[in-house]
Short mmCIF file of C-alpha atoms in Angstrom, two decimals:
data_model
loop_
_atom_site.label_atom_id
_atom_site.label_comp_id
_atom_site.label_asym_id
_atom_site.label_seq_id
_atom_site.Cartn_x
_atom_site.Cartn_y
_atom_site.Cartn_z
CA MET A 1 -0.23 -57.25 -85.21
CA ALA A 2 -1.23 -54.25 -86.98
CA ARG A 3 1.39 -52.07 -88.30
CA PHE A 4 1.47 -47.96 -87.84
CA SER A 5 1.20 -46.36 -91.14
CA CYS A 6 1.73 -42.46 -91.21
CA TYR A 7 -0.18 -42.84 -94.69
CA HIS A 8 -3.32 -43.41 -92.77
CA HIS A 9 -2.76 -40.32 -90.57
CA PRO A 10 -3.53 -37.20 -92.59
CA SER A 11 -2.35 -34.88 -89.90
CA LEU A 12 0.80 -36.60 -89.96
CA VAL A 13 1.21 -36.18 -93.68
CA THR A 14 0.40 -32.78 -93.26
CA PHE A 15 2.96 -31.99 -90.65
CA TRP A 16 5.72 -33.64 -92.54
CA THR A 17 4.70 -31.82 -95.60
CA PHE A 18 5.22 -28.59 -93.72
CA ILE A 19 8.44 -29.66 -92.82
CA LEU A 20 9.58 -30.35 -96.12
CA ILE A 21 8.07 -26.87 -97.33
CA VAL A 22 10.20 -25.03 -94.59
CA PHE A 23 13.32 -27.12 -95.40
CA LEU A 24 13.19 -26.40 -99.14
CA LYS A 25 12.16 -22.65 -98.82
CA GLY A 26 12.71 -21.57 -95.24
CA PRO A 27 10.14 -20.22 -92.99
CA MET A 28 7.70 -17.53 -94.42
CA ALA A 29 8.57 -14.17 -93.17
CA ALA A 30 5.92 -12.02 -94.49
CA THR A 31 2.90 -11.85 -97.10
CA PHE A 32 2.90 -9.03 -99.80
CA THR A 33 -0.46 -8.00 -100.98
CA PHE A 34 -0.67 -6.08 -104.25
CA VAL A 35 -3.47 -3.70 -104.64
CA ASN A 36 -4.32 -1.84 -108.01
CA LYS A 37 -6.77 1.60 -107.51
CA CYS A 38 -5.29 3.04 -110.57
CA ASP A 39 -8.08 3.70 -113.14
CA TYR A 40 -6.13 1.12 -115.43
CA THR A 41 -4.37 -2.13 -115.57
CA VAL A 42 -0.92 -2.24 -113.99
CA TRP A 43 1.62 -5.28 -114.69
CA PRO A 44 3.48 -5.32 -111.29
CA GLY A 45 7.21 -6.61 -111.62
CA VAL A 46 9.32 -8.60 -108.82
CA LEU A 47 12.93 -8.67 -108.63
CA ALA A 48 14.77 -10.85 -105.69
CA ASN A 49 18.18 -9.63 -104.70
CA PRO A 50 21.03 -12.08 -105.49
CA GLY A 51 20.78 -14.82 -102.93
CA SER A 52 17.30 -14.30 -102.65
CA LEU A 53 15.01 -17.08 -103.34
CA LYS A 54 12.69 -16.56 -106.22
CA LEU A 55 9.06 -15.64 -105.30
CA GLU A 56 5.90 -16.97 -107.06
CA SER A 57 5.96 -14.84 -109.86
CA THR A 58 8.06 -12.33 -111.25
CA GLY A 59 5.68 -10.26 -113.24
CA PHE A 60 1.92 -10.31 -113.33
CA GLU A 61 -1.22 -8.55 -114.61
CA LEU A 62 -3.14 -6.66 -112.08
CA THR A 63 -6.51 -5.09 -113.47
CA LYS A 64 -8.08 -2.29 -112.17
CA GLY A 65 -9.65 -2.63 -108.56
CA GLY A 66 -7.95 -6.06 -108.17
CA SER A 67 -5.52 -7.61 -105.59
CA ARG A 68 -2.85 -10.65 -105.35
CA SER A 69 -1.05 -11.78 -102.40
CA PHE A 70 1.99 -14.29 -101.96
CA GLU A 71 4.49 -15.18 -99.55
CA ALA A 72 8.25 -14.38 -99.18
CA PRO A 73 10.57 -16.44 -96.76
CA THR A 74 12.57 -14.98 -93.89
CA GLY A 75 15.79 -13.05 -94.93
CA TRP A 76 14.14 -12.26 -98.36
CA ALA A 77 15.12 -8.93 -100.16
CA GLY A 78 14.27 -7.55 -103.43
CA ARG A 79 11.93 -4.80 -105.00
CA PHE A 80 8.65 -4.19 -106.41
CA TRP A 81 7.31 -1.75 -109.17
CA GLY A 82 4.23 -1.25 -111.47
CA ARG A 83 4.61 -1.45 -115.32
CA THR A 84 2.01 0.48 -117.03
CA GLY A 85 1.13 0.75 -120.92
CA CYS A 86 1.67 -2.62 -121.34
CA SER A 87 0.65 -4.68 -124.23
CA PHE A 88 1.02 -8.71 -124.47
CA ASP A 89 -0.26 -11.00 -126.92
CA ASP A 90 -2.06 -14.82 -126.29
CA SER A 91 1.28 -15.95 -125.77
CA GLY A 92 2.56 -13.41 -123.11
CA ARG A 93 4.74 -11.77 -125.38
CA GLY A 94 4.85 -8.00 -125.40
CA SER A 95 5.98 -4.63 -123.58
CA CYS A 96 5.59 -1.89 -121.59
CA THR A 97 5.55 2.19 -121.78
CA THR A 98 7.15 2.73 -118.59
CA GLY A 99 8.73 0.19 -115.92
CA ASP A 100 9.19 -2.51 -118.41
CA CYS A 101 11.96 -5.07 -117.41
CA GLY A 102 13.13 -5.52 -120.87
CA SER A 103 12.26 -9.45 -120.63
CA GLY A 104 9.65 -9.08 -123.65
CA GLU A 105 6.98 -11.33 -121.32
CA VAL A 106 4.69 -10.65 -118.52
CA GLU A 107 7.09 -12.31 -116.27
CA CYS A 108 10.48 -10.44 -115.79
CA ASN A 109 12.42 -13.29 -115.13
CA GLY A 110 15.15 -11.76 -112.92
CA ALA A 111 15.13 -8.62 -114.86
CA GLY A 112 14.48 -5.48 -112.95
CA ALA A 113 12.60 -2.16 -114.02
CA ILE A 114 14.05 0.17 -116.96
CA PRO A 115 14.13 3.76 -115.64
CA PRO A 116 12.16 5.78 -114.77
CA ALA A 117 10.05 3.68 -112.18
CA THR A 118 8.68 4.10 -108.78
CA LEU A 119 10.22 1.37 -106.51
CA ALA A 120 9.30 -0.59 -103.22
CA GLU A 121 12.39 -1.89 -101.92
CA PHE A 122 12.27 -4.42 -98.74
CA THR A 123 14.71 -6.45 -96.77
CA LEU A 124 13.02 -8.75 -94.40
CA GLY A 125 14.89 -9.60 -91.01
CA SER A 126 15.88 -12.99 -90.10
CA GLY A 127 14.39 -12.94 -86.54
CA SER A 128 14.84 -8.87 -86.60
CA GLN A 129 13.53 -5.72 -87.95
CA ASP A 130 12.28 -5.45 -91.75
CA PHE A 131 13.41 -2.49 -93.56
CA TYR A 132 11.69 -1.06 -96.31
CA ASP A 133 11.15 2.25 -98.43
CA VAL A 134 9.76 3.87 -101.37
CA SER A 135 12.34 5.10 -103.88
CA LEU A 136 12.44 7.75 -106.67
CA VAL A 137 16.02 7.44 -106.96
CA ASP A 138 15.41 5.73 -110.49
CA GLY A 139 12.76 8.20 -111.25
CA TYR A 140 8.86 7.73 -111.11
CA ASN A 141 6.24 6.42 -113.30
CA LEU A 142 3.31 6.16 -110.83
CA PRO A 143 1.97 6.84 -107.26
CA MET A 144 2.75 3.95 -105.02
CA ILE A 145 2.33 3.43 -101.08
CA VAL A 146 3.50 0.79 -98.92
CA GLU A 147 1.71 -0.22 -95.50
CA GLY A 148 2.82 -2.49 -92.93
CA ASN A 149 -0.01 -4.86 -91.18
CA GLY A 150 0.25 -6.65 -87.96
CA GLY A 151 3.79 -5.57 -87.12
CA SER A 152 5.45 -4.24 -84.24
CA GLY A 153 7.64 -1.23 -84.11
CA GLU A 154 7.18 1.81 -85.91
CA CYS A 155 5.82 0.33 -89.09
CA ALA A 156 4.99 3.46 -90.80
CA THR A 157 3.39 3.90 -94.04
CA THR A 158 5.33 5.16 -96.81
CA GLY A 159 5.67 6.11 -100.31
CA CYS A 160 4.37 8.69 -103.09
CA LEU A 161 0.69 9.66 -103.60
CA THR A 162 1.30 12.59 -105.89
CA ASP A 163 1.28 12.52 -109.53
CA LEU A 164 4.83 13.61 -110.29
CA ASN A 165 4.19 13.38 -113.92
CA LYS A 166 2.00 16.62 -113.68
CA LYS A 167 4.81 18.45 -111.65
CA CYS A 168 7.95 16.76 -113.63
CA PRO A 169 10.58 19.56 -114.98
CA SER A 170 10.37 19.22 -118.59
CA GLU A 171 13.93 18.45 -118.72
CA LEU A 172 13.27 15.28 -116.87
CA LYS A 173 10.10 14.14 -118.75
CA ILE A 174 10.06 11.30 -121.20
CA ASP A 175 8.01 11.25 -124.48
CA GLY A 176 4.45 11.49 -123.76
CA GLY A 177 4.80 12.72 -119.99
CA ASP A 178 4.08 9.28 -118.69
CA ALA A 179 7.28 9.19 -116.38
CA CYS A 180 9.67 11.03 -114.82
CA LYS A 181 13.61 10.51 -115.09
CA SER A 182 15.97 11.15 -112.50
CA ALA A 183 18.37 13.67 -112.62
CA CYS A 184 21.16 10.91 -112.95
CA ASP A 185 19.06 9.33 -115.54
CA ALA A 186 18.59 12.32 -117.56
CA PHE A 187 22.32 13.99 -117.12
CA GLY A 188 24.66 11.53 -116.08
CA ASN A 189 26.52 13.81 -114.02
CA PRO A 190 28.27 12.41 -111.02
CA GLU A 191 26.80 14.99 -108.44
CA TYR A 192 23.35 14.10 -109.53
CA CYS A 193 24.43 10.30 -109.59
CA CYS A 194 26.32 10.31 -106.06
CA SER A 195 29.09 8.28 -108.19
CA GLY A 196 32.83 8.99 -108.65
CA ALA A 197 34.26 11.78 -106.26
CA TYR A 198 30.36 12.37 -104.97
CA ASN A 199 30.14 8.78 -103.58
CA THR A 200 29.95 9.85 -99.89
CA PRO A 201 27.03 11.26 -97.84
CA ALA A 202 29.14 14.65 -97.39
CA ALA A 203 29.96 15.21 -101.09
CA CYS A 204 26.75 14.05 -102.38
CA LYS A 205 23.89 16.68 -101.43
CA PRO A 206 19.99 17.34 -102.70
CA SER A 207 19.98 18.67 -106.17
CA MET A 208 17.35 21.22 -107.13
CA TYR A 209 15.59 18.19 -108.89
CA SER A 210 15.69 15.77 -106.08
CA LEU A 211 14.12 18.54 -104.13
CA VAL A 212 11.20 18.57 -106.48
CA PHE A 213 10.58 14.83 -105.89
CA LYS A 214 11.14 15.39 -101.96
CA SER A 215 8.74 18.05 -101.94
CA ALA A 216 6.02 16.24 -103.75
CA CYS A 217 6.90 12.66 -101.75
CA PRO A 218 8.45 13.91 -98.37
CA LYS A 219 8.74 9.90 -97.19
CA SER A 220 10.37 8.52 -100.46
CA TYR A 221 14.14 8.34 -101.30
CA SER A 222 14.91 11.60 -103.66
CA TYR A 223 18.63 10.47 -104.08
CA ALA A 224 21.13 8.01 -103.42
CA PHE A 225 22.00 9.24 -99.72
CA ASP A 226 18.29 10.34 -98.55
CA ASP A 227 18.25 7.54 -95.67
CA ALA A 228 17.46 9.63 -92.63
CA THR A 229 13.68 10.55 -93.72
CA SER A 230 13.15 7.53 -96.34
CA THR A 231 13.95 4.40 -94.72
CA PHE A 232 11.54 2.53 -92.37
CA THR A 233 11.42 -0.49 -90.09
CA CYS A 234 8.76 -3.07 -88.87
CA SER A 235 9.16 -6.52 -87.36
CA GLY A 236 6.69 -9.53 -88.05
CA ALA A 237 4.60 -7.58 -90.55
CA ASP A 238 2.86 -8.32 -93.53
CA TYR A 239 2.72 -5.50 -96.22
CA THR A 240 0.23 -3.88 -98.62
CA ILE A 241 1.70 -2.34 -101.89
CA THR A 242 -0.73 -0.41 -103.38
CA PHE A 243 -0.73 1.17 -106.68
CA CYS A 244 -2.66 4.84 -106.91
CA PRO A 245 -3.88 5.09 -103.71
CA ASN A 246 -6.73 7.63 -103.65
CA ALA A 247 -7.02 8.25 -99.94
CA PRO A 248 -5.91 8.66 -97.47
CA ARG A 249 -2.62 11.07 -98.30
CA LEU A 250 0.51 10.86 -96.76
CA GLN A 251 1.98 13.21 -94.44
CA SER A 252 5.39 14.79 -93.99
CA SER A 253 7.24 12.71 -91.25
CA ASN A 254 7.38 15.94 -89.30
CA ASP A 255 3.59 16.44 -89.11
CA PRO A 256 1.55 15.37 -85.80
CA SER A 257 -0.96 12.91 -86.11
CA PRO A 258 -4.35 14.25 -86.39
CA ASN A 259 -5.72 11.15 -84.54
CA THR A 260 -4.68 11.06 -81.03
CA THR A 261 -6.55 7.76 -80.10
CA GLY A 262 -4.76 5.72 -82.63
CA SER A 263 -2.07 5.24 -85.04
CA THR A 264 -2.71 6.46 -88.50
CA ASP A 265 0.64 5.74 -89.99
CA GLY A 266 1.33 9.22 -91.01
CA LEU A 267 -1.53 9.08 -92.96
CA GLU A 268 -4.36 11.76 -93.33
CA SER A 269 -7.93 11.15 -94.73
CA ASP A 270 -9.89 13.40 -97.12
CA PRO A 271 -7.19 14.54 -99.78
CA GLU A 272 -7.24 17.96 -101.08
CA PRO A 273 -8.34 18.51 -104.28
CA GLU A 274 -5.26 18.91 -107.10
CA PRO A 275 -4.51 22.66 -107.14
CA TYR A 276 -4.60 24.70 -110.42
CA PRO A 277 -1.17 24.67 -112.14
CA MET A 278 -0.31 28.24 -110.66
CA GLN A 279 -1.43 27.50 -107.14
CA ALA A 280 0.66 24.15 -107.15
CA SER A 281 3.83 26.47 -108.47
CA ALA A 282 3.05 28.97 -105.51
CA MET A 283 2.94 25.76 -103.25
CA ASP A 284 5.98 24.20 -104.21
CA SER A 285 7.97 27.17 -104.01
CA GLU A 286 6.56 27.85 -100.20
CA TRP A 287 7.35 24.32 -99.51
CA LEU A 288 10.90 24.83 -100.74
CA ALA A 289 11.54 27.91 -98.76
CA ASN A 290 9.84 26.40 -95.66
CA LEU A 291 12.15 23.45 -96.09
CA ALA A 292 15.30 25.56 -96.01
CA THR A 293 14.06 26.88 -92.25
CA GLY A 294 13.21 23.31 -91.13
CA ASP A 295 9.47 24.33 -91.28
CA SER A 296 8.45 21.97 -94.19
CA THR A 297 4.47 21.40 -93.72
CA LYS A 298 3.76 22.37 -90.17
CA THR A 299 0.59 24.44 -89.62
CA LYS A 300 1.35 27.30 -87.11
CA PRO A 301 -1.61 26.77 -84.38
CA PHE A 302 -4.30 29.53 -83.79
CA SER A 303 -3.45 31.10 -80.47
CA LEU A 304 -5.64 32.17 -77.66
CA ALA A 305 -4.92 35.91 -78.35
CA GLN A 306 -5.66 35.69 -81.91
CA PHE A 307 -9.06 34.04 -80.76
CA GLY A 308 -9.82 36.88 -78.65
CA PHE A 309 -9.01 39.51 -81.16
CA VAL A 310 -11.29 37.93 -83.90
CA VAL A 311 -14.33 37.73 -80.98
CA THR A 312 -13.46 41.23 -79.98
CA ILE A 313 -13.60 42.34 -83.89
CA PHE A 314 -16.91 40.50 -84.25
CA VAL A 315 -18.45 42.14 -81.10
CA ILE A 316 -17.58 45.58 -82.40
CA ILE A 317 -19.13 44.90 -85.88
CA SER A 318 -22.41 43.96 -84.53
CA LEU A 319 -22.87 46.88 -82.14
CA PHE A 320 -22.77 48.82 -85.46
CA LEU A 321 -25.40 46.62 -87.54
#
């Protein structure tokens, strides 16, 4: 009588291999894809929260135009960021100008970003919603957006497209102007750090420094209790983290989508050119004034009466020509 052996059935081997992987690593919840649209190499850093499994890498090189993907298990929580100005030798030893994790290697090996650094933070749900955000609470070093793909729910795109290094107040700039500190990191005051007597949402309010961050990047965390406009949810999605996204640009969460036939995830194409310094200053002042009145980036519609007035003036001018 022939004896049954699973070794002669590849499909059974594949099945039991899958079961073993799921048992050892847990079911995969999401695929993270990193894309570098910067004009320079970025070295992403990866840090899992305590209790979360280590991912495929804790730090790697991502050249201009490059991408890399890896999977994360259900329930994983952690953060990603981009390191810039890095120099590593053939043995992988070295350091970075911004976002360095202090490991002295390409891999961060469980170390987090040394501020200032733009952070993408995730908590993947176990059969429930994922939570994600882009945070400037630890400062800023490069533009970054997060996009949810193939999920259900709001799944909005979030992040910061503006080069805040060009708008950084002088007292927050690091040497060389390659990154912008948070007010907490620069001064250490409890009211900026939301610590001590200021460790509640009622006590800790936006500062003039966090408002500079918020005006440039309305969907990003600007200070510790900036949850209402900065945390997003999605279920069953994969995520793309893009460094230096060149287009499209993010809208304020208050802006209506210009595309009524499909979701744009709060994005708008054809970004405007960077304004001259004096124009940028005027625009920032106008934004902060509008923010105080609850009209951050809304544009007033062109009314029918205004249209009629313009047509009338045009007709009158035409009669005298």
